[in-house]
Tab-separated table of C-alpha atoms and ligand atoms in Angstrom:
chain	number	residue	atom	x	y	z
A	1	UNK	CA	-10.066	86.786	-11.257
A	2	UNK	CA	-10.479	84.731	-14.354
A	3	UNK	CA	-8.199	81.775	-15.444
A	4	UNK	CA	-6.425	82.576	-18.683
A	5	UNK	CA	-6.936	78.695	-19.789
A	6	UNK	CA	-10.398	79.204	-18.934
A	7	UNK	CA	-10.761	81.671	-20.896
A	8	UNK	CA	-9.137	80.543	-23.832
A	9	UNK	CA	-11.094	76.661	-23.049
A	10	UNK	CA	-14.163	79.060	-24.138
A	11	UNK	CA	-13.088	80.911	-27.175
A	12	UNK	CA	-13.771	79.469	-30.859
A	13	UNK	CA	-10.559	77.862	-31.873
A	14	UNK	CA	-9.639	80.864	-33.988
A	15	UNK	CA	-10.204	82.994	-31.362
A	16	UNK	CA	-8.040	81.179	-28.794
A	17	UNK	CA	-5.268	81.180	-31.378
A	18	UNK	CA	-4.933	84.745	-32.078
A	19	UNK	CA	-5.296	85.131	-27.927
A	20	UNK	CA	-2.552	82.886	-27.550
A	21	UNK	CA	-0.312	84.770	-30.340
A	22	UNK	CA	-0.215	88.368	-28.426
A	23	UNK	CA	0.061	87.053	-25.360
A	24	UNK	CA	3.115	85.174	-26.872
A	25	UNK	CA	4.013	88.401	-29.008
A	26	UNK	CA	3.479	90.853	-25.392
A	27	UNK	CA	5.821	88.601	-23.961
A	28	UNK	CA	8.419	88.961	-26.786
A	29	UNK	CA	8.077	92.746	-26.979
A	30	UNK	CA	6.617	92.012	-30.606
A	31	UNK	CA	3.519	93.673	-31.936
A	32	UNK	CA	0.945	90.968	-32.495
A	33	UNK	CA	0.389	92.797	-36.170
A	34	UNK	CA	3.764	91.513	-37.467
A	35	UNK	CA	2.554	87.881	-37.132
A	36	UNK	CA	0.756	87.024	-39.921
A	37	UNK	CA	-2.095	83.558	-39.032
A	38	UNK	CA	-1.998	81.519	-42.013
A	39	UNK	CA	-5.000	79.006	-41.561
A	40	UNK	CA	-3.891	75.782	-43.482
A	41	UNK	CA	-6.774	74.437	-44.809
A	42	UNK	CA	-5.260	71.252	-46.463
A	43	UNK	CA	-7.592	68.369	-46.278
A	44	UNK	CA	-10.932	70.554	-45.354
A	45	UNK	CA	-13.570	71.054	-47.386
A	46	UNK	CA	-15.351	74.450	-47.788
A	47	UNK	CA	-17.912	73.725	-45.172
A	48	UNK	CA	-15.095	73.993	-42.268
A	49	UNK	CA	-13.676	76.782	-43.960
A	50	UNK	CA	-16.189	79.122	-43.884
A	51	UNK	CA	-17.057	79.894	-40.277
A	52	UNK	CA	-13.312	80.985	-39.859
A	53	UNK	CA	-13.947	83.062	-43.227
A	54	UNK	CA	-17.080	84.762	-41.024
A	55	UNK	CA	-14.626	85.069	-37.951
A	56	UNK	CA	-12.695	87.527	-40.262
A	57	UNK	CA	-9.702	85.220	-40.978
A	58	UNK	CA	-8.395	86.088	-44.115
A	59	UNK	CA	-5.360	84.343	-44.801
A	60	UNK	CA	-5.268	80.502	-45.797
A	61	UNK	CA	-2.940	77.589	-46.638
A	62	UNK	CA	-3.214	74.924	-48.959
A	63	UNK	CA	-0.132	72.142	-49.608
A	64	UNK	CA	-1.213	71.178	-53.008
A	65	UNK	CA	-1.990	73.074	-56.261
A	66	UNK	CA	-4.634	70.836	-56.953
A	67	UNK	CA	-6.397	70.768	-54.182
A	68	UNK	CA	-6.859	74.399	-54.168
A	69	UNK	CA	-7.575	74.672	-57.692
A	70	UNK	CA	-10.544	72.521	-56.672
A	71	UNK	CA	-11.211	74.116	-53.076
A	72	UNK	CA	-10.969	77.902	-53.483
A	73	UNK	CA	-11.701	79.584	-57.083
A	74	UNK	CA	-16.106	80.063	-55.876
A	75	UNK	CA	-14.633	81.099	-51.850
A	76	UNK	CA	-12.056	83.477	-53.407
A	77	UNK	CA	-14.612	85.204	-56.215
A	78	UNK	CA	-17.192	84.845	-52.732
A	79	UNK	CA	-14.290	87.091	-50.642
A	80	UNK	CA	-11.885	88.489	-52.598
A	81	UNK	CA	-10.162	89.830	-50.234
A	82	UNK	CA	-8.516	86.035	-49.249
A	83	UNK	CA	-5.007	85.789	-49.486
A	84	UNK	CA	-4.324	82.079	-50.439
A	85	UNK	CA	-0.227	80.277	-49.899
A	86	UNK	CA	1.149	77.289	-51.020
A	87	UNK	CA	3.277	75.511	-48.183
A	88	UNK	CA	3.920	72.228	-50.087
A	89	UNK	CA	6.516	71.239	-52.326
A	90	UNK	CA	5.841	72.412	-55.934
A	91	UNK	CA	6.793	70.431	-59.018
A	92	UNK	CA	8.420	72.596	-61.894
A	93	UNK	CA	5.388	71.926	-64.057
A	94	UNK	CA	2.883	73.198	-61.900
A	95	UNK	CA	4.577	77.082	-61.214
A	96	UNK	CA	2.391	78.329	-63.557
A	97	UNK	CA	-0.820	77.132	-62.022
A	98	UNK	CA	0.928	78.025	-58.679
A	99	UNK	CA	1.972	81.633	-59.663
A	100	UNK	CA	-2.107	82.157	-61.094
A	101	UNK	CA	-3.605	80.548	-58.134
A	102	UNK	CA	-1.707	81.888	-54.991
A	103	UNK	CA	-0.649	85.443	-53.525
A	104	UNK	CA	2.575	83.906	-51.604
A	105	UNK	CA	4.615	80.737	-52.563
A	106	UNK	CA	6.689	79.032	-49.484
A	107	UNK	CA	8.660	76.317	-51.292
A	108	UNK	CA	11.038	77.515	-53.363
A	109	UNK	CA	13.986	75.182	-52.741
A	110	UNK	CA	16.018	74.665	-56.152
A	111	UNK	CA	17.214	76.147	-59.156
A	112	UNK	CA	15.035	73.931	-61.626
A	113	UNK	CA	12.016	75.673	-59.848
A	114	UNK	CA	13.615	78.995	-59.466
A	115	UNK	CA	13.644	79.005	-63.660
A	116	UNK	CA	9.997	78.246	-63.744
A	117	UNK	CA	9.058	80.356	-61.179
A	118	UNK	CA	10.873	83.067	-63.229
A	119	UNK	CA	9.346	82.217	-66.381
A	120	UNK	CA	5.772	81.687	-64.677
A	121	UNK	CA	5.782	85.205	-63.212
A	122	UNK	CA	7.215	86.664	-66.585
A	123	UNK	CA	4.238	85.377	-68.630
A	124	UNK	CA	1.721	86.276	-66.025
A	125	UNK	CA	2.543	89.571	-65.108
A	126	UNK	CA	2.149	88.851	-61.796
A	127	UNK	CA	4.823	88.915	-59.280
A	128	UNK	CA	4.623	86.627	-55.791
A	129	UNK	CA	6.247	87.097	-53.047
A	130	UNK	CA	8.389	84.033	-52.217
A	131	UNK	CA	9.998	82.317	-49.295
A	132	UNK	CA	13.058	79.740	-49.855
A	133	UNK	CA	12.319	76.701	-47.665
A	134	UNK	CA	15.523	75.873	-46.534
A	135	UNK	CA	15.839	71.584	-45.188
A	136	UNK	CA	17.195	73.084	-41.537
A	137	UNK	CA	17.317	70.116	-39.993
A	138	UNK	CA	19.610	68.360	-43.177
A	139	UNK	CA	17.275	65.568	-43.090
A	140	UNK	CA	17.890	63.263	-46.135
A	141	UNK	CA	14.007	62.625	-47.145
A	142	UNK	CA	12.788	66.242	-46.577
A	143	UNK	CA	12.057	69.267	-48.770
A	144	UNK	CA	13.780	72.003	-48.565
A	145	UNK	CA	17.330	73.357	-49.640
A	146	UNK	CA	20.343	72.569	-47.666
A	147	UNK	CA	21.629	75.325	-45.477
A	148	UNK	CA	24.885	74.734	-47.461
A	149	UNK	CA	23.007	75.580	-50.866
A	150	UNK	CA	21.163	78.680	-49.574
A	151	UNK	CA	23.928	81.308	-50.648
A	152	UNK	CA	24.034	80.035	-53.932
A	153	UNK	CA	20.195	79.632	-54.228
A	154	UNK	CA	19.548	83.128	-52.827
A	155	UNK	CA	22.163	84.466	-55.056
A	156	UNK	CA	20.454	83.130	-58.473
A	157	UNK	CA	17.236	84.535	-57.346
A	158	UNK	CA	18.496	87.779	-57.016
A	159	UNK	CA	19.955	87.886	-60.374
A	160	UNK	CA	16.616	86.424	-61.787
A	161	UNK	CA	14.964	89.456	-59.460
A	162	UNK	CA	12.635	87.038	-58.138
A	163	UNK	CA	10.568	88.253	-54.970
A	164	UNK	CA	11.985	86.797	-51.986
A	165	UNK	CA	10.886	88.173	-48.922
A	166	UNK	CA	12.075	85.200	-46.394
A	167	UNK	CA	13.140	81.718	-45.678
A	168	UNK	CA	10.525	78.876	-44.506
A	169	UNK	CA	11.345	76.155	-42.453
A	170	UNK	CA	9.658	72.737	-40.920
A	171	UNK	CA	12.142	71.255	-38.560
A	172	UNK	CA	12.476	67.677	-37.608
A	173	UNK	CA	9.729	66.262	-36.246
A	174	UNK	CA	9.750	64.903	-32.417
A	175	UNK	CA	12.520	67.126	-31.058
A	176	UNK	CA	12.882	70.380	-29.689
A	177	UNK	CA	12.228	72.938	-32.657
A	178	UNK	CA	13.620	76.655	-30.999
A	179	UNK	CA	17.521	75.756	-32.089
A	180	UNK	CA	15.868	75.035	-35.564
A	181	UNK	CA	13.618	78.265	-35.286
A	182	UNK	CA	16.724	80.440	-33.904
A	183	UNK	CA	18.945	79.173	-36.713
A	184	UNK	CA	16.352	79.726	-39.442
A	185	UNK	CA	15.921	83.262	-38.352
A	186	UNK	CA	19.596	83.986	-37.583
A	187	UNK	CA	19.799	82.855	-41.792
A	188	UNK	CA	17.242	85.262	-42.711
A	189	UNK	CA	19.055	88.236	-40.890
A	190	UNK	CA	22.758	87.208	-42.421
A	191	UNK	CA	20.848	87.253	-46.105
A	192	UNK	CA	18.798	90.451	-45.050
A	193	UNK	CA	15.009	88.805	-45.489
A	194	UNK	CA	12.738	90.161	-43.427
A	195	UNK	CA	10.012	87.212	-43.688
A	196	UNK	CA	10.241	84.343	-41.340
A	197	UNK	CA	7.581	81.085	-42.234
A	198	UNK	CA	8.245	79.071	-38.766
A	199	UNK	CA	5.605	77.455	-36.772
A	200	UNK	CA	2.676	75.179	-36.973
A	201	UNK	CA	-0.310	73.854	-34.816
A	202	UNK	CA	2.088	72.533	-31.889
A	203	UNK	CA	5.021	74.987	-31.990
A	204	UNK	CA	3.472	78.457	-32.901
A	205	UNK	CA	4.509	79.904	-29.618
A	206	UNK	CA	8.076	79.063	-29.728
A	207	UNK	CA	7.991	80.238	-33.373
A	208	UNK	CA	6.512	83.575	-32.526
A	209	UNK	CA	9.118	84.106	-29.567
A	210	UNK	CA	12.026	83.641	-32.016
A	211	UNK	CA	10.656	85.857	-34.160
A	212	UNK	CA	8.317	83.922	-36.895
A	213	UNK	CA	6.427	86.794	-39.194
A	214	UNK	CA	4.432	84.080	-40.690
A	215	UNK	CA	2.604	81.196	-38.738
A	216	UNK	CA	1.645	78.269	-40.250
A	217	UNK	CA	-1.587	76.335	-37.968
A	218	UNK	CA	-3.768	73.633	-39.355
A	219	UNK	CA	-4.957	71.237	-36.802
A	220	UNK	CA	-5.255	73.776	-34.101
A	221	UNK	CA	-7.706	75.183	-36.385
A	222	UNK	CA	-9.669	72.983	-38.392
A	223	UNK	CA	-9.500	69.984	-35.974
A	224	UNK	CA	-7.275	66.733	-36.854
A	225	UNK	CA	-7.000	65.819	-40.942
A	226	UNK	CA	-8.971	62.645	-41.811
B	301	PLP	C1	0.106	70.848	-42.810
B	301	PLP	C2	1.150	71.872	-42.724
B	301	PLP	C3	1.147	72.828	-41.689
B	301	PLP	C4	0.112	72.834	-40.576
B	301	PLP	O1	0.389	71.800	-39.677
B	301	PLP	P1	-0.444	71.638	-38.310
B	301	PLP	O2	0.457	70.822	-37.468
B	301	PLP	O3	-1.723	70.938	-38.686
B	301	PLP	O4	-0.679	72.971	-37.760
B	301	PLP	C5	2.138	73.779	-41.692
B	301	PLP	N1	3.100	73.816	-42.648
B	301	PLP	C6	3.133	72.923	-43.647
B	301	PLP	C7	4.226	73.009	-44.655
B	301	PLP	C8	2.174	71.925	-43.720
B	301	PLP	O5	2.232	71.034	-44.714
């Protein structure tokens, strides 16, 4: 008989990961498929990034515009087939870069950025799917819209026919995160979204249990940041 944390003590990290999300998802009577494994790669240079590139992960995460305007233009032209998000707030000024640079954006989270998001995917021609981050714990310092202002918010980008295919969440840090993961998706059914962006290195499981469509893992991955 062989331990399962044996088994997943000797997998690459990657591997263990995506072990650990369909057993989660076979548990949940989910198909594994509708979880998408965004690898962030904020902080990690190329180098780390490319064995999971080998392993056949396709999907990354970076938190700043810059960084990946740096990071991934010679890995993406390398493997097109990379899907790249941003999953860090985004200044108004930068949602053209944003909108050129990445296939999904997870922080829309005001009007001011809705207009240049609008504008950004006008010029381009090129329309990105979006989640609205939505502040779900109402902490004052955090990104995010307030659960109060997501009607409103959601409303506006309908009428600007913006993409929005979910809501994104990070709850508060050092407390239980399912109520904020239950609430986030219980949102995303009242406004009829489909995409939930729940779920990092520590809480993945939970995420996926309550119904996360989009996982967000970092150090779980790549190791801790420097
Ligand atoms: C860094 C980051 C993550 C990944 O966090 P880990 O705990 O390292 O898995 C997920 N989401 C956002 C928005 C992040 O900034």
């Amino acid at each position: 008989m062989t331990d399962p944390e044996a088994a997943l003590a000797a997998m690459t990290p990657l591997a263990a990961i995506r072990e650990r999300i369909a057993r989660t998802a076979a548990i949940a009577r989910r198909k594994a498929g509708d979880v998408t494994l965004i690898a962030i790669s904020k902080t990690h240079p190329a180098e780390a990034i490319l064995p999971l590139i080998a392993e056949g992960q396709r999907v990354f995460g970076e938190n700043r515009v810059q960084e990946a305007e740096a990071k991934w233009p010679a890995l993406q032209e390398a493997h097109p087939d990379i899907a790249l998000h941003l999953v860090g707030q985004l200044q108004s000024n930068k949602a053209e870069e944003a909108v050129r640079r990445f296939d999904c954006i997870h922080s829309l989270d005001r009007p001011s950025l809705l207009t240049a998001l609008a504008r950004a995917m006008d010029k381009s021609g090129r329309r990105v799917p979006l989640f609205v981050q939505v502040n779900i714990g109402d902490e004052p310092q955090k990104g995010g819209c307030a659960v109060a202002d997501l009607p409103a918010l959601l409303g506006e980008a309908r009428m600007a026919e913006l993409p929005v295919i979910g809501l994104m969440c990070v709850p508060p840090a050092g407390i239980e995160a399912a109520p904020f993961f239950a609430l986030l998706a219980k949102l995303a059914d009242d406004h009829g979204l489909p995409a939930r962006s729940m779920g990092m290195s520590d809480d993945f499981e939970t995420a996926v249990m309550l119904g996360a469509t989009h996982i967000r893992v970092g150090s779980a991955l790549f190791g801790a940041r420097g």
